Amino acid sequence: MTFAKLGSTALATVLAGAMMVGAAAAETLRLSHNTGDTTTWHKGSEKFGELLSEATGGDLSVRVFPNAQLAGGDQMRQAEMVGRGALDLVVTSAINVTPLVPEMAAFSLPYLYADYAQVDATTQGEPGAKLAEILKGKGIIVLAWGENGFREVTNNTRPIHGPDDMKGLNMRVAGPMYIDVMNALGANPQQMQWGETMTALQQGVVDGQENPIGAVIIPQQVYEVQKYLTTWHYSYDPIFIGISQKKWDSYDADTQAKLQAAATEAMSYQREISREATASGIDFLREKGMEVYEPSAEELAAFKEATQPAFDEWADKVGPELVQSFQSAIDGAK
């Protein structure tokens, strides 16, 4: 009887110890992103968490924080926090990282792309690899590229058919390059966190903003506070999921491979649902009462000409060699 009790006690101790080891092995990673919890950014982030938990048998899970909560609402600060290990993971757009890595503006140079095939040739090709290498130097490992999308312009003042219609408009922008683009068009740019933008639009602090249809304008219900939209496709903005190099280096090769695979699949899903939402978005926005204007080729050429000074200035900032790698990839996709 005594031996039986001892055996039971030993077994219970072993099981309890195994459970404690399992609990200690489980880890919850914190992921911060810029936008609200209805966006494709959030859906892609959640998909990543689901896939990673499944792949690791629950040893790694992800808690998603929208609206840059962990950076005090400062969407520009998130990447820097990941770089120094204060955050585990970030999903952010290229333009939001330009204060830390100016070269990231290469993706968003005005009128660089004509279609998704050209975009994919850069994000999934050599240019994307080059930018990932630069980000690694800042302590951020790019796991996969996703999509914010082609940025379209909305406002409450008037329809925008040509560059002259932009003059005098107070426009919310996300980053430094867009300040120069708006200045070239004669608008008054105001850099502002996304978390502040909807209120600013409602109150008339700014007249308009520019963002992708599928990833932001529809899920964030911008159509409720803006009357006019012009599909000028003036700039493209990718997103990426990045992990702190300090965190990445703490894992073995097998865990790293699982992180990479989960991110790749999640961002592929995120690109797909963003493009689907964009494709059906024009009709949806018209149904919601927005006046949508689709410029002609000649009108788009006028916008491109007007923004050429900003293109040239930022091409110099990011570096001619890098811009050439983008243009070569684009030419190969035409």
Short mmCIF file of N, CA, C and O in Angstrom, two decimals, residues 115-245:
data_model
loop_
_atom_site.label_atom_id
_atom_site.label_comp_id
_atom_site.label_asym_id
_atom_site.label_seq_id
_atom_site.Cartn_x
_atom_site.Cartn_y
_atom_site.Cartn_z
N ASP A 115 0.06 47.98 -62.53
CA ASP A 115 -0.84 46.88 -62.18
C ASP A 115 -0.22 46.00 -61.10
O ASP A 115 0.92 46.20 -60.69
N TYR A 116 -1.00 45.00 -60.67
CA TYR A 116 -0.55 44.11 -59.60
C TYR A 116 0.63 43.23 -60.01
O TYR A 116 1.47 42.87 -59.18
N ALA A 117 0.69 42.86 -61.27
CA ALA A 117 1.80 42.01 -61.72
C ALA A 117 3.13 42.73 -61.49
O ALA A 117 4.12 42.12 -61.08
N GLN A 118 3.16 44.03 -61.78
CA GLN A 118 4.37 44.82 -61.56
C GLN A 118 4.67 44.95 -60.06
O GLN A 118 5.83 44.88 -59.64
N VAL A 119 3.62 45.12 -59.27
CA VAL A 119 3.80 45.18 -57.81
C VAL A 119 4.44 43.89 -57.31
O VAL A 119 5.43 43.91 -56.57
N ASP A 120 3.86 42.75 -57.69
CA ASP A 120 4.34 41.46 -57.20
C ASP A 120 5.77 41.17 -57.65
O ASP A 120 6.53 40.49 -56.94
N ALA A 121 6.14 41.71 -58.80
CA ALA A 121 7.52 41.52 -59.28
C ALA A 121 8.52 42.21 -58.36
O ALA A 121 9.69 41.79 -58.30
N THR A 122 8.08 43.23 -57.62
CA THR A 122 8.99 43.92 -56.70
C THR A 122 8.90 43.37 -55.28
O THR A 122 9.91 43.04 -54.67
N THR A 123 7.68 43.22 -54.75
CA THR A 123 7.57 42.75 -53.37
C THR A 123 8.04 41.30 -53.22
O THR A 123 8.64 40.95 -52.20
N GLN A 124 7.77 40.48 -54.23
CA GLN A 124 8.14 39.07 -54.15
C GLN A 124 9.46 38.77 -54.88
O GLN A 124 9.87 37.62 -54.98
N GLY A 125 10.11 39.83 -55.39
CA GLY A 125 11.33 39.65 -56.16
C GLY A 125 12.54 40.30 -55.52
O GLY A 125 12.58 40.53 -54.30
N GLU A 126 13.52 40.63 -56.35
CA GLU A 126 14.79 41.16 -55.86
C GLU A 126 14.64 42.46 -55.07
O GLU A 126 15.29 42.62 -54.02
N PRO A 127 13.80 43.43 -55.51
CA PRO A 127 13.67 44.66 -54.72
C PRO A 127 13.19 44.39 -53.29
O PRO A 127 13.71 44.97 -52.34
N GLY A 128 12.20 43.50 -53.15
CA GLY A 128 11.73 43.16 -51.81
C GLY A 128 12.82 42.54 -50.96
O GLY A 128 12.95 42.83 -49.77
N ALA A 129 13.65 41.70 -51.58
CA ALA A 129 14.76 41.07 -50.86
C ALA A 129 15.79 42.11 -50.43
O ALA A 129 16.35 42.02 -49.32
N LYS A 130 16.03 43.10 -51.28
CA LYS A 130 16.99 44.15 -50.94
C LYS A 130 16.50 44.98 -49.75
O LYS A 130 17.27 45.31 -48.85
N LEU A 131 15.21 45.31 -49.76
CA LEU A 131 14.66 46.09 -48.65
C LEU A 131 14.64 45.27 -47.37
O LEU A 131 14.89 45.79 -46.27
N ALA A 132 14.39 43.98 -47.48
CA ALA A 132 14.42 43.11 -46.31
C ALA A 132 15.82 43.08 -45.69
O ALA A 132 15.97 43.07 -44.46
N GLU A 133 16.83 43.10 -46.54
CA GLU A 133 18.21 43.11 -46.05
C GLU A 133 18.52 44.42 -45.32
O GLU A 133 19.20 44.42 -44.28
N ILE A 134 18.00 45.53 -45.84
CA ILE A 134 18.21 46.83 -45.18
C ILE A 134 17.50 46.84 -43.82
O ILE A 134 18.04 47.31 -42.82
N LEU A 135 16.28 46.31 -43.77
CA LEU A 135 15.53 46.26 -42.52
C LEU A 135 16.23 45.36 -41.49
O LEU A 135 16.20 45.63 -40.29
N LYS A 136 16.85 44.30 -41.97
CA LYS A 136 17.59 43.42 -41.07
C LYS A 136 18.68 44.20 -40.34
O LYS A 136 18.96 43.96 -39.17
N GLY A 137 19.28 45.15 -41.05
CA GLY A 137 20.30 45.99 -40.44
C GLY A 137 19.75 46.89 -39.34
O GLY A 137 20.51 47.44 -38.53
N LYS A 138 18.43 47.02 -39.29
CA LYS A 138 17.77 47.80 -38.24
C LYS A 138 17.16 46.90 -37.17
O LYS A 138 16.39 47.36 -36.32
N GLY A 139 17.48 45.61 -37.24
CA GLY A 139 17.00 44.68 -36.23
C GLY A 139 15.63 44.10 -36.50
O GLY A 139 14.99 43.56 -35.58
N ILE A 140 15.16 44.18 -37.75
CA ILE A 140 13.84 43.68 -38.12
C ILE A 140 13.97 42.62 -39.20
O ILE A 140 14.55 42.88 -40.25
N ILE A 141 13.44 41.44 -38.95
CA ILE A 141 13.43 40.37 -39.95
C ILE A 141 12.08 40.38 -40.66
O ILE A 141 11.04 40.20 -40.03
N VAL A 142 12.09 40.64 -41.97
CA VAL A 142 10.86 40.61 -42.75
C VAL A 142 10.49 39.15 -43.02
O VAL A 142 11.25 38.42 -43.66
N LEU A 143 9.32 38.73 -42.55
CA LEU A 143 8.88 37.37 -42.76
C LEU A 143 8.11 37.22 -44.07
O LEU A 143 8.20 36.18 -44.72
N ALA A 144 7.34 38.23 -44.43
CA ALA A 144 6.57 38.16 -45.67
C ALA A 144 5.98 39.53 -45.98
O ALA A 144 5.77 40.36 -45.09
N TRP A 145 5.71 39.76 -47.28
CA TRP A 145 5.11 41.01 -47.75
C TRP A 145 3.62 40.82 -47.99
O TRP A 145 3.20 39.84 -48.59
N GLY A 146 2.83 41.76 -47.54
CA GLY A 146 1.40 41.79 -47.80
C GLY A 146 1.05 43.04 -48.59
O GLY A 146 1.89 43.60 -49.30
N GLU A 147 -0.20 43.48 -48.43
CA GLU A 147 -0.66 44.57 -49.28
C GLU A 147 -1.54 45.57 -48.54
O GLU A 147 -2.51 45.20 -47.87
N ASN A 148 -1.16 46.84 -48.66
CA ASN A 148 -2.08 47.92 -48.32
C ASN A 148 -2.84 48.28 -49.60
O ASN A 148 -4.05 48.32 -49.62
N GLY A 149 -2.08 48.50 -50.69
CA GLY A 149 -2.73 48.65 -51.99
C GLY A 149 -2.48 49.98 -52.66
O GLY A 149 -1.70 50.82 -52.18
N PHE A 150 -3.14 50.17 -53.80
CA PHE A 150 -3.06 51.45 -54.51
C PHE A 150 -3.87 52.48 -53.73
O PHE A 150 -5.05 52.26 -53.42
N ARG A 151 -3.25 53.61 -53.48
CA ARG A 151 -3.86 54.63 -52.65
C ARG A 151 -4.71 55.57 -53.51
O ARG A 151 -4.21 56.15 -54.48
N GLU A 152 -5.97 55.71 -53.14
CA GLU A 152 -6.90 56.58 -53.86
C GLU A 152 -7.26 57.78 -52.99
O GLU A 152 -7.19 57.71 -51.76
N VAL A 153 -7.66 58.86 -53.60
CA VAL A 153 -7.87 60.11 -52.87
C VAL A 153 -9.36 60.36 -52.62
O VAL A 153 -10.19 60.15 -53.51
N THR A 154 -9.70 60.76 -51.41
CA THR A 154 -11.07 61.13 -51.06
C THR A 154 -11.06 62.52 -50.44
O THR A 154 -10.05 62.97 -49.88
N ASN A 155 -12.20 63.20 -50.55
CA ASN A 155 -12.33 64.50 -49.88
C ASN A 155 -13.80 64.90 -49.79
O ASN A 155 -14.67 64.25 -50.36
N ASN A 156 -14.05 65.98 -49.08
CA ASN A 156 -15.41 66.46 -48.88
C ASN A 156 -15.68 67.79 -49.57
O ASN A 156 -16.78 68.34 -49.40
N THR A 157 -14.72 68.28 -50.33
CA THR A 157 -14.84 69.63 -50.89
C THR A 157 -15.33 69.64 -52.33
O THR A 157 -16.26 70.38 -52.67
N ARG A 158 -14.71 68.82 -53.19
CA ARG A 158 -15.08 68.83 -54.61
C ARG A 158 -14.56 67.57 -55.30
O ARG A 158 -13.62 66.93 -54.81
N PRO A 159 -15.13 67.24 -56.45
CA PRO A 159 -14.58 66.13 -57.24
C PRO A 159 -13.17 66.49 -57.71
O PRO A 159 -12.88 67.65 -58.02
N ILE A 160 -12.31 65.49 -57.77
CA ILE A 160 -10.93 65.70 -58.22
C ILE A 160 -10.76 65.02 -59.58
O ILE A 160 -10.76 63.79 -59.68
N HIS A 161 -10.62 65.86 -60.62
CA HIS A 161 -10.45 65.36 -61.99
C HIS A 161 -9.03 65.58 -62.50
O HIS A 161 -8.59 64.91 -63.42
N GLY A 162 -8.34 66.57 -61.94
CA GLY A 162 -6.99 66.90 -62.39
C GLY A 162 -6.20 67.56 -61.28
O GLY A 162 -6.74 67.86 -60.20
N PRO A 163 -4.92 67.80 -61.50
CA PRO A 163 -4.06 68.39 -60.47
C PRO A 163 -4.58 69.69 -59.89
O PRO A 163 -4.44 69.93 -58.68
N ASP A 164 -5.19 70.54 -60.71
CA ASP A 164 -5.68 71.82 -60.20
C ASP A 164 -6.74 71.65 -59.12
O ASP A 164 -6.89 72.53 -58.26
N ASP A 165 -7.46 70.55 -59.16
CA ASP A 165 -8.52 70.32 -58.17
C ASP A 165 -7.96 70.03 -56.78
O ASP A 165 -8.70 70.07 -55.78
N MET A 166 -6.67 69.72 -56.71
CA MET A 166 -6.04 69.44 -55.41
C MET A 166 -5.60 70.72 -54.69
O MET A 166 -5.35 70.69 -53.48
N LYS A 167 -5.53 71.81 -55.40
CA LYS A 167 -4.97 73.04 -54.84
C LYS A 167 -5.80 73.54 -53.66
O LYS A 167 -7.01 73.64 -53.74
N GLY A 168 -5.10 73.79 -52.58
CA GLY A 168 -5.73 74.36 -51.39
C GLY A 168 -6.40 73.37 -50.47
O GLY A 168 -6.85 73.75 -49.38
N LEU A 169 -6.51 72.10 -50.86
CA LEU A 169 -7.15 71.12 -50.00
C LEU A 169 -6.24 70.74 -48.83
O LEU A 169 -5.03 70.54 -49.01
N ASN A 170 -6.81 70.65 -47.64
CA ASN A 170 -6.07 70.18 -46.47
C ASN A 170 -6.16 68.66 -46.45
O ASN A 170 -7.23 68.09 -46.21
N MET A 171 -5.01 68.01 -46.70
CA MET A 171 -5.00 66.56 -46.89
C MET A 171 -4.21 65.84 -45.79
O MET A 171 -3.04 66.17 -45.55
N ARG A 172 -4.86 64.88 -45.16
CA ARG A 172 -4.15 64.03 -44.22
C ARG A 172 -3.23 63.09 -44.99
O ARG A 172 -3.65 62.48 -45.98
N VAL A 173 -1.97 62.98 -44.57
CA VAL A 173 -1.03 62.05 -45.19
C VAL A 173 -0.35 61.23 -44.11
O VAL A 173 -0.30 61.61 -42.94
N ALA A 174 0.23 60.10 -44.53
CA ALA A 174 0.81 59.15 -43.58
C ALA A 174 2.30 59.34 -43.36
O ALA A 174 2.82 58.98 -42.31
N GLY A 175 3.01 59.88 -44.35
CA GLY A 175 4.46 59.92 -44.21
C GLY A 175 5.11 61.03 -45.01
O GLY A 175 4.45 61.72 -45.81
N PRO A 176 6.42 61.19 -44.84
CA PRO A 176 7.15 62.32 -45.42
C PRO A 176 7.07 62.42 -46.94
O PRO A 176 6.95 63.52 -47.47
N MET A 177 7.15 61.29 -47.65
CA MET A 177 7.11 61.38 -49.11
C MET A 177 5.79 61.96 -49.59
O MET A 177 5.75 62.76 -50.53
N TYR A 178 4.69 61.58 -48.94
CA TYR A 178 3.39 62.08 -49.37
C TYR A 178 3.22 63.57 -49.09
O TYR A 178 2.41 64.23 -49.73
N ILE A 179 3.97 64.07 -48.13
CA ILE A 179 3.97 65.52 -47.91
C ILE A 179 4.49 66.22 -49.16
O ILE A 179 3.89 67.19 -49.65
N ASP A 180 5.59 65.71 -49.70
CA ASP A 180 6.18 66.33 -50.90
C ASP A 180 5.27 66.15 -52.12
O ASP A 180 5.18 67.04 -52.97
N VAL A 181 4.60 65.00 -52.23
CA VAL A 181 3.68 64.78 -53.34
C VAL A 181 2.53 65.77 -53.27
O VAL A 181 2.16 66.39 -54.28
N MET A 182 1.95 65.94 -52.10
CA MET A 182 0.83 66.87 -51.95
C MET A 182 1.26 68.32 -52.19
O MET A 182 0.53 69.11 -52.79
N ASN A 183 2.44 68.66 -51.73
CA ASN A 183 2.95 70.01 -52.00
C ASN A 183 3.11 70.24 -53.50
O ASN A 183 2.82 71.33 -54.01
N ALA A 184 3.56 69.22 -54.22
CA ALA A 184 3.72 69.34 -55.67
C ALA A 184 2.38 69.58 -56.36
O ALA A 184 2.32 70.22 -57.42
N LEU A 185 1.31 69.09 -55.75
CA LEU A 185 -0.03 69.24 -56.31
C LEU A 185 -0.73 70.51 -55.82
O LEU A 185 -1.86 70.80 -56.24
N GLY A 186 -0.07 71.25 -54.94
CA GLY A 186 -0.67 72.48 -54.43
C GLY A 186 -1.60 72.29 -53.26
O GLY A 186 -2.30 73.23 -52.85
N ALA A 187 -1.64 71.08 -52.69
CA ALA A 187 -2.47 70.82 -51.51
C ALA A 187 -1.70 71.19 -50.25
O ALA A 187 -0.49 71.48 -50.29
N ASN A 188 -2.40 71.16 -49.12
CA ASN A 188 -1.78 71.44 -47.83
C ASN A 188 -1.73 70.15 -47.02
O ASN A 188 -2.72 69.78 -46.38
N PRO A 189 -0.60 69.43 -47.05
CA PRO A 189 -0.52 68.14 -46.36
C PRO A 189 -0.40 68.30 -44.85
O PRO A 189 0.26 69.21 -44.35
N GLN A 190 -1.05 67.39 -44.13
CA GLN A 190 -0.93 67.34 -42.68
C GLN A 190 -0.67 65.90 -42.27
O GLN A 190 -1.54 65.04 -42.44
N GLN A 191 0.54 65.63 -41.79
CA GLN A 191 0.86 64.27 -41.36
C GLN A 191 0.13 63.98 -40.06
O GLN A 191 0.16 64.77 -39.12
N MET A 192 -0.54 62.84 -40.02
CA MET A 192 -1.43 62.54 -38.90
C MET A 192 -1.52 61.04 -38.70
O MET A 192 -1.55 60.28 -39.67
N GLN A 193 -1.57 60.59 -37.45
CA GLN A 193 -1.78 59.19 -37.15
C GLN A 193 -3.17 58.76 -37.65
O GLN A 193 -4.12 59.54 -37.60
N TRP A 194 -3.27 57.49 -38.09
CA TRP A 194 -4.56 57.04 -38.59
C TRP A 194 -5.63 57.10 -37.50
O TRP A 194 -6.79 57.42 -37.76
N GLY A 195 -5.24 56.80 -36.26
CA GLY A 195 -6.20 56.82 -35.17
C GLY A 195 -6.86 58.17 -34.95
O GLY A 195 -7.94 58.25 -34.35
N GLU A 196 -6.25 59.24 -35.45
CA GLU A 196 -6.80 60.59 -35.30
C GLU A 196 -7.56 61.04 -36.55
O GLU A 196 -8.26 62.06 -36.51
N THR A 197 -7.41 60.30 -37.63
CA THR A 197 -7.85 60.81 -38.93
C THR A 197 -9.36 60.87 -39.08
O THR A 197 -9.91 61.85 -39.59
N MET A 198 -10.07 59.82 -38.68
CA MET A 198 -11.53 59.82 -38.87
C MET A 198 -12.19 60.99 -38.14
O MET A 198 -13.09 61.64 -38.67
N THR A 199 -11.74 61.26 -36.92
CA THR A 199 -12.28 62.40 -36.17
C THR A 199 -11.96 63.70 -36.88
O THR A 199 -12.80 64.60 -36.98
N ALA A 200 -10.73 63.80 -37.41
CA ALA A 200 -10.33 65.02 -38.12
C ALA A 200 -11.17 65.23 -39.38
O ALA A 200 -11.52 66.38 -39.72
N LEU A 201 -11.51 64.15 -40.07
CA LEU A 201 -12.37 64.25 -41.25
C LEU A 201 -13.79 64.65 -40.86
O LEU A 201 -14.42 65.49 -41.50
N GLN A 202 -14.30 64.07 -39.79
CA GLN A 202 -15.64 64.39 -39.32
C GLN A 202 -15.76 65.86 -38.92
O GLN A 202 -16.77 66.51 -39.19
N GLN A 203 -14.73 66.36 -38.29
CA GLN A 203 -14.76 67.72 -37.75
C GLN A 203 -14.31 68.77 -38.77
O GLN A 203 -14.37 69.97 -38.49
N GLY A 204 -13.86 68.32 -39.95
CA GLY A 204 -13.41 69.25 -40.97
C GLY A 204 -12.03 69.83 -40.72
O GLY A 204 -11.63 70.81 -41.34
N VAL A 205 -11.28 69.20 -39.82
CA VAL A 205 -9.90 69.63 -39.57
C VAL A 205 -9.07 69.43 -40.84
O VAL A 205 -8.20 70.24 -41.16
N VAL A 206 -9.35 68.33 -41.53
CA VAL A 206 -8.77 68.10 -42.85
C VAL A 206 -9.91 67.85 -43.84
O VAL A 206 -10.98 67.38 -43.45
N ASP A 207 -9.65 68.18 -45.10
CA ASP A 207 -10.68 67.99 -46.14
C ASP A 207 -10.72 66.56 -46.66
O ASP A 207 -11.79 66.09 -47.08
N GLY A 208 -9.57 65.91 -46.70
CA GLY A 208 -9.53 64.60 -47.31
C GLY A 208 -8.34 63.78 -46.87
O GLY A 208 -7.54 64.19 -46.02
N GLN A 209 -8.21 62.62 -47.48
CA GLN A 209 -7.13 61.68 -47.17
C GLN A 209 -6.92 60.80 -48.38
O GLN A 209 -7.67 60.86 -49.36
N GLU A 210 -5.91 59.94 -48.33
CA GLU A 210 -5.67 59.00 -49.43
C GLU A 210 -5.29 57.66 -48.83
O GLU A 210 -4.47 57.59 -47.93
N ASN A 211 -5.94 56.62 -49.32
CA ASN A 211 -5.71 55.28 -48.80
C ASN A 211 -6.27 54.25 -49.77
O ASN A 211 -7.11 54.59 -50.62
N PRO A 212 -5.87 53.00 -49.66
CA PRO A 212 -6.42 51.96 -50.51
C PRO A 212 -7.87 51.65 -50.19
O PRO A 212 -8.30 51.73 -49.03
N ILE A 213 -8.62 51.26 -51.21
CA ILE A 213 -10.05 50.99 -51.06
C ILE A 213 -10.30 49.73 -50.23
O ILE A 213 -11.04 49.75 -49.23
N GLY A 214 -9.71 48.60 -50.66
CA GLY A 214 -10.01 47.33 -50.01
C GLY A 214 -9.44 47.19 -48.62
O GLY A 214 -10.05 46.57 -47.75
N ALA A 215 -8.27 47.75 -48.40
CA ALA A 215 -7.59 47.56 -47.12
C ALA A 215 -8.01 48.56 -46.06
O ALA A 215 -7.94 48.27 -44.86
N VAL A 216 -8.43 49.78 -46.48
CA VAL A 216 -8.70 50.83 -45.49
C VAL A 216 -10.04 51.54 -45.70
O VAL A 216 -10.87 51.61 -44.79
N ILE A 217 -10.29 52.08 -46.90
CA ILE A 217 -11.45 52.96 -47.10
C ILE A 217 -12.77 52.26 -46.78
O ILE A 217 -13.64 52.84 -46.12
N ILE A 218 -12.91 51.01 -47.22
CA ILE A 218 -14.15 50.28 -46.93
C ILE A 218 -14.19 49.76 -45.49
O ILE A 218 -15.13 50.07 -44.75
N PRO A 219 -13.20 48.98 -45.05
CA PRO A 219 -13.32 48.43 -43.69
C PRO A 219 -13.31 49.49 -42.59
O PRO A 219 -13.90 49.28 -41.53
N GLN A 220 -12.66 50.62 -42.83
CA GLN A 220 -12.65 51.69 -41.83
C GLN A 220 -13.80 52.68 -42.02
O GLN A 220 -13.91 53.68 -41.33
N GLN A 221 -14.68 52.38 -43.00
CA GLN A 221 -15.91 53.15 -43.25
C GLN A 221 -15.62 54.64 -43.51
O GLN A 221 -16.35 55.52 -43.06
N VAL A 222 -14.58 54.88 -44.28
CA VAL A 222 -14.24 56.25 -44.66
C VAL A 222 -15.38 56.88 -45.46
O VAL A 222 -15.59 58.10 -45.41
N TYR A 223 -16.13 56.05 -46.17
CA TYR A 223 -17.25 56.55 -46.98
C TYR A 223 -18.33 57.24 -46.14
O TYR A 223 -19.13 58.00 -46.67
N GLU A 224 -18.32 57.01 -44.84
CA GLU A 224 -19.31 57.66 -43.99
C GLU A 224 -18.95 59.12 -43.70
O GLU A 224 -19.81 59.89 -43.27
N VAL A 225 -17.69 59.49 -43.92
CA VAL A 225 -17.26 60.86 -43.61
C VAL A 225 -16.65 61.57 -44.81
O VAL A 225 -16.15 62.69 -44.68
N GLN A 226 -16.68 60.94 -45.99
CA GLN A 226 -16.12 61.54 -47.21
C GLN A 226 -17.11 61.38 -48.37
O GLN A 226 -17.74 60.32 -48.52
N LYS A 227 -17.22 62.41 -49.21
CA LYS A 227 -18.21 62.41 -50.30
C LYS A 227 -17.61 62.00 -51.63
O LYS A 227 -18.23 61.30 -52.42
N TYR A 228 -16.38 62.46 -51.93
CA TYR A 228 -15.80 62.27 -53.26
C TYR A 228 -14.60 61.32 -53.20
O TYR A 228 -13.77 61.38 -52.29
N LEU A 229 -14.50 60.45 -54.22
CA LEU A 229 -13.33 59.58 -54.36
C LEU A 229 -12.88 59.59 -55.82
O LEU A 229 -13.71 59.52 -56.73
N THR A 230 -11.58 59.69 -56.02
CA THR A 230 -10.99 59.60 -57.36
C THR A 230 -9.99 58.45 -57.38
O THR A 230 -9.09 58.39 -56.55
N THR A 231 -10.17 57.54 -58.33
CA THR A 231 -9.29 56.38 -58.45
C THR A 231 -8.06 56.76 -59.28
O THR A 231 -7.92 56.35 -60.42
N TRP A 232 -7.17 57.49 -58.65
CA TRP A 232 -6.00 57.99 -59.39
C TRP A 232 -4.79 57.07 -59.30
O TRP A 232 -3.79 57.30 -59.96
N HIS A 233 -4.87 56.02 -58.47
CA HIS A 233 -3.81 54.99 -58.37
C HIS A 233 -2.41 55.61 -58.26
O HIS A 233 -1.45 55.08 -58.83
N TYR A 234 -2.31 56.70 -57.55
CA TYR A 234 -1.07 57.48 -57.63
C TYR A 234 0.12 56.86 -56.90
O TYR A 234 1.28 57.20 -57.17
N SER A 235 -0.16 55.97 -55.96
CA SER A 235 0.93 55.39 -55.19
C SER A 235 0.51 54.03 -54.67
O SER A 235 -0.67 53.82 -54.35
N TYR A 236 1.46 53.14 -54.59
CA TYR A 236 1.19 51.81 -54.04
C TYR A 236 1.92 51.67 -52.71
O TYR A 236 3.03 52.20 -52.55
N ASP A 237 1.32 50.95 -51.78
CA ASP A 237 1.92 50.78 -50.47
C ASP A 237 1.80 49.32 -50.04
O ASP A 237 0.69 48.84 -49.80
N PRO A 238 2.93 48.59 -49.94
CA PRO A 238 2.86 47.24 -49.41
C PRO A 238 2.89 47.27 -47.88
O PRO A 238 3.29 48.28 -47.28
N ILE A 239 2.47 46.19 -47.27
CA ILE A 239 2.72 46.00 -45.85
C ILE A 239 3.65 44.81 -45.70
O ILE A 239 3.88 44.06 -46.65
N PHE A 240 4.18 44.64 -44.51
CA PHE A 240 4.99 43.45 -44.26
C PHE A 240 4.79 43.03 -42.80
O PHE A 240 4.39 43.83 -41.96
N ILE A 241 5.04 41.76 -42.56
CA ILE A 241 5.07 41.27 -41.19
C ILE A 241 6.52 41.07 -40.82
O ILE A 241 7.26 40.37 -41.52
N GLY A 242 6.94 41.75 -39.76
CA GLY A 242 8.34 41.69 -39.34
C GLY A 242 8.45 41.27 -37.89
O GLY A 242 7.57 41.54 -37.06
N ILE A 243 9.53 40.58 -37.58
CA ILE A 243 9.78 40.12 -36.22
C ILE A 243 11.11 40.69 -35.73
O ILE A 243 12.04 40.89 -36.52
N SER A 244 11.17 40.98 -34.46
CA SER A 244 12.42 41.46 -33.87
C SER A 244 13.53 40.43 -34.09
O SER A 244 13.34 39.24 -33.86
N GLN A 245 14.69 40.90 -34.53
CA GLN A 245 15.79 39.96 -34.75
C GLN A 245 16.20 39.29 -33.43
O GLN A 245 16.58 38.12 -33.42
#
